[in-house]
Coordinates of C-alpha atoms in Angstrom, one line a residue:
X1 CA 96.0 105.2 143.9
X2 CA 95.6 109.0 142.2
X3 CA 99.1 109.6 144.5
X4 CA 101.4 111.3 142.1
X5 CA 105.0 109.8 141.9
X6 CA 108.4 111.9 141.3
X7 CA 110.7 110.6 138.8
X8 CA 114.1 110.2 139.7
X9 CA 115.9 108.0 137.3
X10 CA 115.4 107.3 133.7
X11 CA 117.0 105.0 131.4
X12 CA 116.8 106.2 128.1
X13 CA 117.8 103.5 124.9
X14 CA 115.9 104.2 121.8
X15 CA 117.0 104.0 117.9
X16 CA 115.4 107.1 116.4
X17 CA 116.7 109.9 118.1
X18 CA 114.4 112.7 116.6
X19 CA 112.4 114.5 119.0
X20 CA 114.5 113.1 122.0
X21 CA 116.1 116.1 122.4
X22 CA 113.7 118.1 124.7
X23 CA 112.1 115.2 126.2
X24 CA 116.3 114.8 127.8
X25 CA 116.6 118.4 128.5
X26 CA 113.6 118.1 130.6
X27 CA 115.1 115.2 132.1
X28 CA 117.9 117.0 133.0
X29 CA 116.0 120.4 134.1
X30 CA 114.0 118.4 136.4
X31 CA 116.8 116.6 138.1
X32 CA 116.6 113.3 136.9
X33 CA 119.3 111.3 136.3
X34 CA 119.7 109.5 133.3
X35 CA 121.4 106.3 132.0
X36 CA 121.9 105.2 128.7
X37 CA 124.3 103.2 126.0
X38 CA 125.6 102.9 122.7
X39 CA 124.1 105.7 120.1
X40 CA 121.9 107.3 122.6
X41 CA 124.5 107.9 125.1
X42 CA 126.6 109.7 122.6
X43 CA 123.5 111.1 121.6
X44 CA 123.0 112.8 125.2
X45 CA 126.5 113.6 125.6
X46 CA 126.3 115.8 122.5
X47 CA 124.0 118.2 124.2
X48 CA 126.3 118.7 127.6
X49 CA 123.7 116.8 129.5
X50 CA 125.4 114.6 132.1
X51 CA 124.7 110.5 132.0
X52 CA 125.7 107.5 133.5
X53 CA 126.7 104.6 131.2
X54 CA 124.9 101.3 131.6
X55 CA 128.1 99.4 131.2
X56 CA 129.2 101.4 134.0
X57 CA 125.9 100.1 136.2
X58 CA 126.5 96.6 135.0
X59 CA 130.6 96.3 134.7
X60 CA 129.9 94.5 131.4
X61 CA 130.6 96.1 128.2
X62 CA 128.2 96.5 125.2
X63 CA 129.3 92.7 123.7
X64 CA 128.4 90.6 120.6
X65 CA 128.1 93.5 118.6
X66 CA 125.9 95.8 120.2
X67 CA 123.0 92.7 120.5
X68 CA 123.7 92.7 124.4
X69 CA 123.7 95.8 126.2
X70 CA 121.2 96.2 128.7
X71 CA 120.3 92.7 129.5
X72 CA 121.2 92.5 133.0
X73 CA 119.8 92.2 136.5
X74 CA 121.6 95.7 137.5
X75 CA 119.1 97.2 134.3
X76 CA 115.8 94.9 134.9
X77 CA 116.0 95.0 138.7
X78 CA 116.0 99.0 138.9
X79 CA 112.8 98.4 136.5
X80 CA 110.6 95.3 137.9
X81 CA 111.5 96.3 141.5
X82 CA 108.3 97.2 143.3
X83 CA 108.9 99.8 145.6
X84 CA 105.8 99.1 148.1
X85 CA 107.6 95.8 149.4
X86 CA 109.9 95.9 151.8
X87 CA 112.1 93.1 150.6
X88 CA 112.4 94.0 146.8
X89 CA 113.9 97.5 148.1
X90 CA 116.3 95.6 150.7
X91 CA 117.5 93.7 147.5
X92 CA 117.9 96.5 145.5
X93 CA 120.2 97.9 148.6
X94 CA 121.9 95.2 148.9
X95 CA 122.8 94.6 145.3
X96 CA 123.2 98.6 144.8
X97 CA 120.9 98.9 142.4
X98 CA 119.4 102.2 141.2
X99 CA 115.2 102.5 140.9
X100 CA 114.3 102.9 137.4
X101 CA 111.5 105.5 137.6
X102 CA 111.0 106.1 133.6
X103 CA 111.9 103.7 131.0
X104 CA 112.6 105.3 127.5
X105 CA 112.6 103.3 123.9
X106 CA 112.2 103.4 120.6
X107 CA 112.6 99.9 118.5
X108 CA 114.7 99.2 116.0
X109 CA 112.6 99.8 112.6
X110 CA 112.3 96.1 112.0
X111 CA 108.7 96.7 109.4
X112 CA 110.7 99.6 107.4
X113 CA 113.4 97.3 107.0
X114 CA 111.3 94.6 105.6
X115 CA 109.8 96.8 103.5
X116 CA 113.3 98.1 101.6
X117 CA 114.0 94.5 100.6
X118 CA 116.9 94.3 102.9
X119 CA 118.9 91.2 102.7
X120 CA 117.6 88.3 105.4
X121 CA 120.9 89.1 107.5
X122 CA 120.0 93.2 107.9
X123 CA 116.3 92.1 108.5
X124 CA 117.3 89.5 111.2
X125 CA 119.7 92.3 112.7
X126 CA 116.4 94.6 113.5
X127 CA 114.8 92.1 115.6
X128 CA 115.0 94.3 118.7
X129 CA 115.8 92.0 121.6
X130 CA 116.4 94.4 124.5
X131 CA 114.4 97.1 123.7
X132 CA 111.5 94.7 123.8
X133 CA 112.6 93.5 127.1
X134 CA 112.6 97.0 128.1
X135 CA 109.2 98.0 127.3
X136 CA 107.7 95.0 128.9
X137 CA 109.1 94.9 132.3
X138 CA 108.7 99.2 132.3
X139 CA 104.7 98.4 131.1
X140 CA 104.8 95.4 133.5
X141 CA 105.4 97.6 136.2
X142 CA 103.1 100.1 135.5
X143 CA 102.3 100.8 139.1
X144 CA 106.0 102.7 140.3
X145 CA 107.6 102.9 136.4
X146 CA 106.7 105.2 133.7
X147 CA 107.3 104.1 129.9
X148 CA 107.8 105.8 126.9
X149 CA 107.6 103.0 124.2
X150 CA 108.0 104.6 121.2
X151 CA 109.5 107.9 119.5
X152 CA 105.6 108.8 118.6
X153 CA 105.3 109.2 122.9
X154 CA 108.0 111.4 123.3
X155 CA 105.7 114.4 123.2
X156 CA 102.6 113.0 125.4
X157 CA 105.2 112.3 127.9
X158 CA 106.9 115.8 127.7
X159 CA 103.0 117.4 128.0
X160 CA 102.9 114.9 131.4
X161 CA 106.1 116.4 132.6
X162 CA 105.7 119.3 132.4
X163 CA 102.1 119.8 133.9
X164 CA 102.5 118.1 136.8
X165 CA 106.4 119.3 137.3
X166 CA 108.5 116.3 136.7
X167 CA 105.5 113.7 138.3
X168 CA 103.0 111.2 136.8
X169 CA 100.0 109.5 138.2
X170 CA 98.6 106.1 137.8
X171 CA 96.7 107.0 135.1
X172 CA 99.0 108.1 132.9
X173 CA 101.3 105.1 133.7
X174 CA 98.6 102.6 132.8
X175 CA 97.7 104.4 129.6
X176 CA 101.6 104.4 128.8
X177 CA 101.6 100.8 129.7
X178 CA 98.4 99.9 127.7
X179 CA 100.5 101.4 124.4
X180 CA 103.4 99.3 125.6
X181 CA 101.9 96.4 125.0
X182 CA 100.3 97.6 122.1
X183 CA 103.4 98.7 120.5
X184 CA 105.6 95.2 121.4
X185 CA 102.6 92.9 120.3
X186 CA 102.6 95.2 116.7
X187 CA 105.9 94.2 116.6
X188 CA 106.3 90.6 117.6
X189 CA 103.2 90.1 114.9
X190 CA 105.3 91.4 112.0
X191 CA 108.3 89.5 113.1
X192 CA 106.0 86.0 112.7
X193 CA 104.3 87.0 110.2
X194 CA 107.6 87.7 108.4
X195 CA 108.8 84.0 109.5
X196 CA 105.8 82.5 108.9
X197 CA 105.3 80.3 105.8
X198 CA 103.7 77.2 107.5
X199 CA 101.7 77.7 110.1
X200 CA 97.8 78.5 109.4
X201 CA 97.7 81.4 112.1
X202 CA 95.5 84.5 111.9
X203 CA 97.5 87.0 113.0
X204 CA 97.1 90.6 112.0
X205 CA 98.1 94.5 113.7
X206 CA 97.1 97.9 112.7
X207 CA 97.9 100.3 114.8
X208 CA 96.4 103.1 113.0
X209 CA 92.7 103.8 112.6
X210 CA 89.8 106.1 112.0
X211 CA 86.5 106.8 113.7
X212 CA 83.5 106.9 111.5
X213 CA 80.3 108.8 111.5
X214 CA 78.9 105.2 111.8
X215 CA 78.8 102.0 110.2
X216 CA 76.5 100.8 107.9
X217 CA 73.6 102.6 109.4
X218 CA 72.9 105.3 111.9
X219 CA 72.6 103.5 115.0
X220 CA 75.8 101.3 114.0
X221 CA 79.1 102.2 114.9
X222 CA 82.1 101.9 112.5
X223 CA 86.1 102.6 112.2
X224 CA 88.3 101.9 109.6
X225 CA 91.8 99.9 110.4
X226 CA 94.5 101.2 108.1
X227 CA 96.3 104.4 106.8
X228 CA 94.2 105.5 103.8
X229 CA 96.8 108.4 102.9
X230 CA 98.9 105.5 101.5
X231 CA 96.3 104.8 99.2
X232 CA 94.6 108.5 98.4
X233 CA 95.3 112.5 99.1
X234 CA 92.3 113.9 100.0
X235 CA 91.6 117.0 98.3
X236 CA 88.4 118.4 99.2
X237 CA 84.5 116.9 100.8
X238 CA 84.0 115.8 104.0
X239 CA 85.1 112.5 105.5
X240 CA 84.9 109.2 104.0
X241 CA 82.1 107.1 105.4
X242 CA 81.7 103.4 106.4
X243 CA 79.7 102.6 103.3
X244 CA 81.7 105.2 101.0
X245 CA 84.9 103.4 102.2
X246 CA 83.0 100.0 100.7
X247 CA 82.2 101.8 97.5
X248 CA 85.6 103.1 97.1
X249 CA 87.6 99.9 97.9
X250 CA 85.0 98.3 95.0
X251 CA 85.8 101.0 92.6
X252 CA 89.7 101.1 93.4
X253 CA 89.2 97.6 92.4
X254 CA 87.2 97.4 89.2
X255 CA 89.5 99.9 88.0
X256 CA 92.4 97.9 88.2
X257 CA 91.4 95.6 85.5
X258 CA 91.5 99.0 83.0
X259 CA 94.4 100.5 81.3
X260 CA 92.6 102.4 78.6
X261 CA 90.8 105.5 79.2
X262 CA 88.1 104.2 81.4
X263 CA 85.0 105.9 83.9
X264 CA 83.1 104.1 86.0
X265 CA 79.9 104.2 88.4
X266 CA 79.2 102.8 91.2
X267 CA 76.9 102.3 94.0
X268 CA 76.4 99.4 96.7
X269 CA 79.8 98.0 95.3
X270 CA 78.1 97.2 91.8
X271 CA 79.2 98.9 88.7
X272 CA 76.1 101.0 87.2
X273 CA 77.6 102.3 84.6
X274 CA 81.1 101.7 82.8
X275 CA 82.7 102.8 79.5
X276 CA 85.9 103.1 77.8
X277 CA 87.0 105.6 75.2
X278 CA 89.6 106.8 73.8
X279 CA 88.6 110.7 74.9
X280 CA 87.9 110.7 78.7
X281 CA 84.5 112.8 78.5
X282 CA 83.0 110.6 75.7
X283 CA 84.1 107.8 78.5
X284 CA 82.3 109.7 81.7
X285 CA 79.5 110.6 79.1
X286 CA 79.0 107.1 78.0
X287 CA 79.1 105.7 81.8
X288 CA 77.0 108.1 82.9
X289 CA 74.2 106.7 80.2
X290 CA 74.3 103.0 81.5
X291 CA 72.1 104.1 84.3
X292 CA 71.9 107.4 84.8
X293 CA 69.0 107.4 87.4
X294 CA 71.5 104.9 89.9
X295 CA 74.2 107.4 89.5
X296 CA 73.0 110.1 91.6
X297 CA 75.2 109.7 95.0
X298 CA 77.1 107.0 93.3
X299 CA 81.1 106.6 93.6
X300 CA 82.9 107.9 89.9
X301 CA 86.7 106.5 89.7
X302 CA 88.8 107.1 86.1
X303 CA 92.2 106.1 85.6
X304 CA 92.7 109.3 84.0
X305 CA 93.2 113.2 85.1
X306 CA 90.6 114.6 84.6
X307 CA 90.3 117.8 82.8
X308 CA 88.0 120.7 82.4
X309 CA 85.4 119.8 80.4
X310 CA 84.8 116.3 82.0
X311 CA 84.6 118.0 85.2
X312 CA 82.1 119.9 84.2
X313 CA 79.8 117.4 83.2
X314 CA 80.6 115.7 86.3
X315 CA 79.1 118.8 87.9
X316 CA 76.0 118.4 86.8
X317 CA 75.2 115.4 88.9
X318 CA 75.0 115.2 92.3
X319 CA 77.9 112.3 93.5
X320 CA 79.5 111.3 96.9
X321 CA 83.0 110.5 95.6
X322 CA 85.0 111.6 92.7
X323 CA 88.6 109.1 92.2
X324 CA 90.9 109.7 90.0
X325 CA 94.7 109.7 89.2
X326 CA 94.9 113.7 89.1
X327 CA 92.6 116.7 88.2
X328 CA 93.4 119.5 86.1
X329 CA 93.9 122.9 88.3
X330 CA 90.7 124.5 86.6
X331 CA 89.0 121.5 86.6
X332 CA 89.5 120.9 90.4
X333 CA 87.8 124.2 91.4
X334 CA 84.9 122.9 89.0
X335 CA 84.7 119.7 91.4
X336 CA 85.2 121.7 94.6
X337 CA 82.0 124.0 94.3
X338 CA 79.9 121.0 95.7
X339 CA 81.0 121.2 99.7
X340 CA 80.6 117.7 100.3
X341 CA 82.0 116.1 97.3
X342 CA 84.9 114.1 98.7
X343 CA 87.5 114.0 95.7
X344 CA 89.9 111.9 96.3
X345 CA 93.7 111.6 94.4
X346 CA 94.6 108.0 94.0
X347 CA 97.9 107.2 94.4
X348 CA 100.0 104.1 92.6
X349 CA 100.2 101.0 95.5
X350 CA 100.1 97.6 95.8
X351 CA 97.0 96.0 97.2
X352 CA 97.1 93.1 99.4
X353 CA 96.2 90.1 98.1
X354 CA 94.6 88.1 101.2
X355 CA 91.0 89.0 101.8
X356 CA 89.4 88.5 105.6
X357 CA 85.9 88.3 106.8
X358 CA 84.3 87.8 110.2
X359 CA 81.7 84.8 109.6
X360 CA 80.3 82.7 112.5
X361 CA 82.6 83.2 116.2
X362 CA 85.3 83.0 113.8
X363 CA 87.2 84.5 110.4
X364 CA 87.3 83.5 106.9
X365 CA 90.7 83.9 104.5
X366 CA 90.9 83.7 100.9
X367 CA 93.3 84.6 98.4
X368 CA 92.3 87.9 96.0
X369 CA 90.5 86.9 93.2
X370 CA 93.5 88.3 90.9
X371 CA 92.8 86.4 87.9
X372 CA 91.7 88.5 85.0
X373 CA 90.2 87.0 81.8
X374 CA 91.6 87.6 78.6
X375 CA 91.2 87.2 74.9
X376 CA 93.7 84.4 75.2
X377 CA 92.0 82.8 77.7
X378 CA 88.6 82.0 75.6
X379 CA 87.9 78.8 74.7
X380 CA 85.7 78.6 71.7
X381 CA 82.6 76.4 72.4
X382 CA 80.7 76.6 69.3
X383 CA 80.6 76.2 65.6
X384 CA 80.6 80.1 65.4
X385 CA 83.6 81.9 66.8
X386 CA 83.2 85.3 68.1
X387 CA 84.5 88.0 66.3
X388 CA 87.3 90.5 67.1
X389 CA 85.1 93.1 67.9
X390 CA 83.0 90.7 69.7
X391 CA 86.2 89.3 71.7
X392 CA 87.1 92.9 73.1
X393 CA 83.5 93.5 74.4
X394 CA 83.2 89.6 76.0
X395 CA 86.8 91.0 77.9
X396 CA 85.2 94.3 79.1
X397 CA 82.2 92.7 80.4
X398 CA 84.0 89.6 81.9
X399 CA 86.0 92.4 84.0
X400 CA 82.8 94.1 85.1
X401 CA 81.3 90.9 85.8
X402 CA 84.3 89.5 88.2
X403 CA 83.7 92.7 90.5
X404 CA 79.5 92.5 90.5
X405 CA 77.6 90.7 93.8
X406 CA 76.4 86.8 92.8
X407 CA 74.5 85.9 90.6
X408 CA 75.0 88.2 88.1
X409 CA 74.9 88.9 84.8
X410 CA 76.8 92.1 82.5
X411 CA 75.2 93.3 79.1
X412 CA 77.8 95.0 77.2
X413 CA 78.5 96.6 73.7
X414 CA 81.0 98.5 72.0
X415 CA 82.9 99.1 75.5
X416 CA 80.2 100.1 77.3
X417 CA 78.3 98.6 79.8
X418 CA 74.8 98.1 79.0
X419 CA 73.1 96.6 81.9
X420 CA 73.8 94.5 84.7
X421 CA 71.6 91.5 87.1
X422 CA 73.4 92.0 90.3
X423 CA 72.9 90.1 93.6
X424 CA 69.9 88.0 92.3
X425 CA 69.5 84.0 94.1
X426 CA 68.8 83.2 90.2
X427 CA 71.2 83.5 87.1
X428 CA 67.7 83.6 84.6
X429 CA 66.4 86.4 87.5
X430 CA 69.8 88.5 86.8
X431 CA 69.3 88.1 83.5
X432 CA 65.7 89.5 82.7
X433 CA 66.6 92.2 85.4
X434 CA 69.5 93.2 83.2
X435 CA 67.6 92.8 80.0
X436 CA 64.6 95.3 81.5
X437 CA 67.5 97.7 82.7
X438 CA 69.0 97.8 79.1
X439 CA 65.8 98.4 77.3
X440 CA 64.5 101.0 80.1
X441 CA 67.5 103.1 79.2
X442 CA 67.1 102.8 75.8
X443 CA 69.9 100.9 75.0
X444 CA 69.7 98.3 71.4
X445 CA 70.6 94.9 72.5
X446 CA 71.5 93.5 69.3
X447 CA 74.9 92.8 68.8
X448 CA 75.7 93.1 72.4
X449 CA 77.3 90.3 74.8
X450 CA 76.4 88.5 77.6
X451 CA 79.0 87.8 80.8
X452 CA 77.8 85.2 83.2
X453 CA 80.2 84.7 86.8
X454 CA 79.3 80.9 86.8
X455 CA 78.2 78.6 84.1
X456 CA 74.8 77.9 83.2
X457 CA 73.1 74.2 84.6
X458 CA 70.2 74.6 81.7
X459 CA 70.3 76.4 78.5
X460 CA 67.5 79.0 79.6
X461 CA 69.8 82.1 79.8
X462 CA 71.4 81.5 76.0
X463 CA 68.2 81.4 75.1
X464 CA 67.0 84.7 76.5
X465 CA 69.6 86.3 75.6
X466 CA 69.3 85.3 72.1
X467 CA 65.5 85.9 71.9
X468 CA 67.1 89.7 73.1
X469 CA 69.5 89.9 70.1
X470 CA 72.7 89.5 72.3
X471 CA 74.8 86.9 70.2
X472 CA 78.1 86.0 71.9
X473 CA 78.3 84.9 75.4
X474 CA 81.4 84.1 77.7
X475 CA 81.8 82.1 80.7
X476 CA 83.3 79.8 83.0
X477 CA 82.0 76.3 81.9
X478 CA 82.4 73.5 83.9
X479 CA 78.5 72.3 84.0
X480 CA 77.3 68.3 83.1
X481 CA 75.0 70.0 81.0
X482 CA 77.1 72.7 79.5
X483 CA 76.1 70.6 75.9
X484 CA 72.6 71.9 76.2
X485 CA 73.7 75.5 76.1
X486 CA 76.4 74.6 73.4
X487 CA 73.8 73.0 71.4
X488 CA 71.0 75.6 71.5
X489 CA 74.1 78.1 70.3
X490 CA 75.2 76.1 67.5
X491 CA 71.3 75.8 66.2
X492 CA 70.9 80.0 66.7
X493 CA 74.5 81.0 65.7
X494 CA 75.3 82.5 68.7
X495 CA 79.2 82.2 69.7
X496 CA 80.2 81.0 73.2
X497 CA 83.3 81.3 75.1
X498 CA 84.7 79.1 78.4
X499 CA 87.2 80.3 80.2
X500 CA 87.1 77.6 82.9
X501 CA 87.5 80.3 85.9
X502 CA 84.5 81.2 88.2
X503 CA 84.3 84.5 89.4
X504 CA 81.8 84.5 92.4
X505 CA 81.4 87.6 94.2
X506 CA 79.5 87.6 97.5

């Protein structure tokens, strides 16, 4: 089975000719004869290299446009043929058709052409039918073919050519053949998944990933699926970790919800400490105070560059991950004299907006939670009405609260996040935690507001946060006893807000 074989044909048809060029020319140094069509053949021709066409092979022309041009016995023969039995080679005689001994292809770019907002015609046009064909029965036959299935193998194949002079063993045939398939499954998943609009299938390909450190913990391992310089240039720090990539992905997301000059903390995927300001360092400053103590090693994300003297108080804390838009040049070099700070350059993308998770032997879908609550979205419960100061703080801590771990509950004043009960099995737990959070930092709770994910069953929590000093309250609504609350609100003149949308996080 380690027996090297010696290629003697190849059959070259690919879309992308980049980088062809000195995979042919070793074709043609070692003595292999080629056959192409179309593009490619011209392609070839263009560098004086000799090559057979395949309408030649087949005595058909390239018809319907270029959609058929290989499909033919003369083509799939010289490829599925296996060369240890005796009667597959006395058909090939007797048919006079040549061995295929390497298989080359690139598809036509049927995900970039998605992706320009081509018209349905153009898309439909770069569903590669024979070049698919092609890299199955080449992968198929992994035992006497060779395949080259994509432009991004052009230069592991070269490397195999030319250290073992023009021959390749069974290894590297099966590892060509395992990409095969992995390349033509990529691509028939994108083509349903573009068709699809009915059919409640679970089918996903990434192609690319990363190896971690490790997952969650040490003696976990961990990789992440995806291209993450879509989404950031990494500037300086070592490599993102399993649970910094968690952090990041909550930060990218609370951050979202911000368009004024805004800094956030976080750690375990929970907000610690948010503020928004109209000067970015009163914003980091003010962030930074919500609970200073949780910060250390925490994830900081702004939607703003950030400029010299933020960075500077930046430096004064030890932090895994700094995010941001841009950095000022000086300011940069501030961030940069930590070696392991990871700062990270966040670029403008769109997010997807289905959200998977492994549960059980099987997989749970939901649609992003993309629903934002605004001003105009408060529905005054209560005799008192909140006022307008009071309706831009209930906004900033409704945002908070939408990207905090169930049950939870966000304290907030003046732009500022004051406090937060995150992950508690109790709403009056997450409550009282936040409450003792706010008053161990200092921090005056009257006049602030209260932010609940889910409504309240019993009018406990109004009336702990009243007995606090908070004094305007927003959430979903939705309870058979949501009169209870309204009632003990009325009697204390606090204002109460619904906005009839739950925002569970778990």
């Amino acid at each position: 089975m380690n027996e090297l074989k010696k290629a003697k044909s190849a059959l070259v048809s690919v879309f992308h000719k980049d980088g062809l060029e000195p995979l042919v020319r070793k074709f043609h140094e070692l003595g292999i004869e080629i056959y192409s069509t179309g593009g490619t053949q011209n392609f070839i021709e263009q560098l004086n290299i000799p090559v057979n066409a395949v309408e030649d092979l087949t005595g058909y022309p390239s018809i319907l446009g270029g959609r058929v041009k290989t499909l033919h016995p003369k083509v799939f023969g010289g490829i599925l043929s296996r060369r240890s039995l005796a009667g597959d080679v006395t058909q090939l005689e007797e048919y006079e058709i040549p061995e295929m001994d390497i298989v080359v292809v690139d598809l036509y770019p049927f995900e970039k052409t998605v992706a320009s907002g081509a018209s349905e015609q153009d898309i439909i046009e770069k569903i590669d039918i024979g070049g698919i064909s092609l890299i199955r029965a080449a992968a198929k036959n992994f035992n006497d073919v060779l395949i080259v299935p994509s432009m991004d193998d052009y230069g592991t194949v070269l490397d195999i050519l030319n250290e073992k002079d023009g021959q390749t063993s069974i290894e590297d045939r099966k590892k060509l053949a395992s990409r095969a398939f992995n390349v033509s499954s990529h691509y028939d998943t994108a083509i349903f998944n573009y068709f699809n609009k009915d059919e409640h299938t679970l089918k996903q390909s990434i192609t690319e990933s990363t190896s971690l450190r490790y997952g969650e913990n040490p003696h976990q391992e961990g990789r992440f699926y995806g291209n993450l310089d879509e989404l950031f240039d990494k500037l300086h720090g070592k490599e993102l970790s399993y649970n910094n990539l968690l952090d990041v992905d909550a930060a990218v997301n609370l951050m979202s919800e911000f368009t004024d000059t805004t800094f956030a903390v976080l750690k375990h995927n929970n907000a610690c400490g948010v503020a928004s300001r109209p000067e970015l360092l009163d914003a980091w400053k003010d962030a930074l105070a919500g609970d200073p103590v949780s910060a250390f090693g925490g994830v900081l994300i702004t939607n703003k560059t950030i400029d010299v003297a933020t960075a500077e108080e930046i430096n004064k804390l030890f932090c895994e991950v700094v995010i941001a838009p841009g950095y000022n040049e000086d300011a940069l070099e501030i961030l940069k004299s930590k070696k392991n700070r990871i700062i990270l350059v966040q670029k403008n993308i769109t997010l997807p907006t289905k959200q998977f998770r492994t549960a059980l032997n099987g997989v749970l879908e939901q649609d992003k939670d993309i629903k934002t609550d605004a001003i105009a979205d408060m529905k005054t419960a209560t005799n008192t009405a909140p006022t307008e100061e009071q309706k831009l703080d209930l906004e900033f801590a409704s945002k908070i609260c939408k990207h905090t771990k169930s049950n939870t509950i966000v304290l907030a004043k003046g732009r500022q996040l004051l406090a937060s009960g995150t992950g508690q099995t109790s709403r009056v737990d997450a409550l009282r935690q936040a409450i003792a959070k706010a008053e161990a930092f200092g921090f005056d709770l009257n006049g602030a507001v209260m932010a609940s994910d889910a409504f309240f069953p019993f009018p406990d929590c109004v009336e702990i946060a009243d007995n606090a000093g908070i004094k305007a309250v927003i959430q979903p609504g939705g309870s058979i006893k949501d009169q209870n609350s309204i009632d003990y609100c009325n009697e204390h003149n606090m204002a109460m807000v619904f906005t009839g949308t739950r925002h569970f996080k778990h």
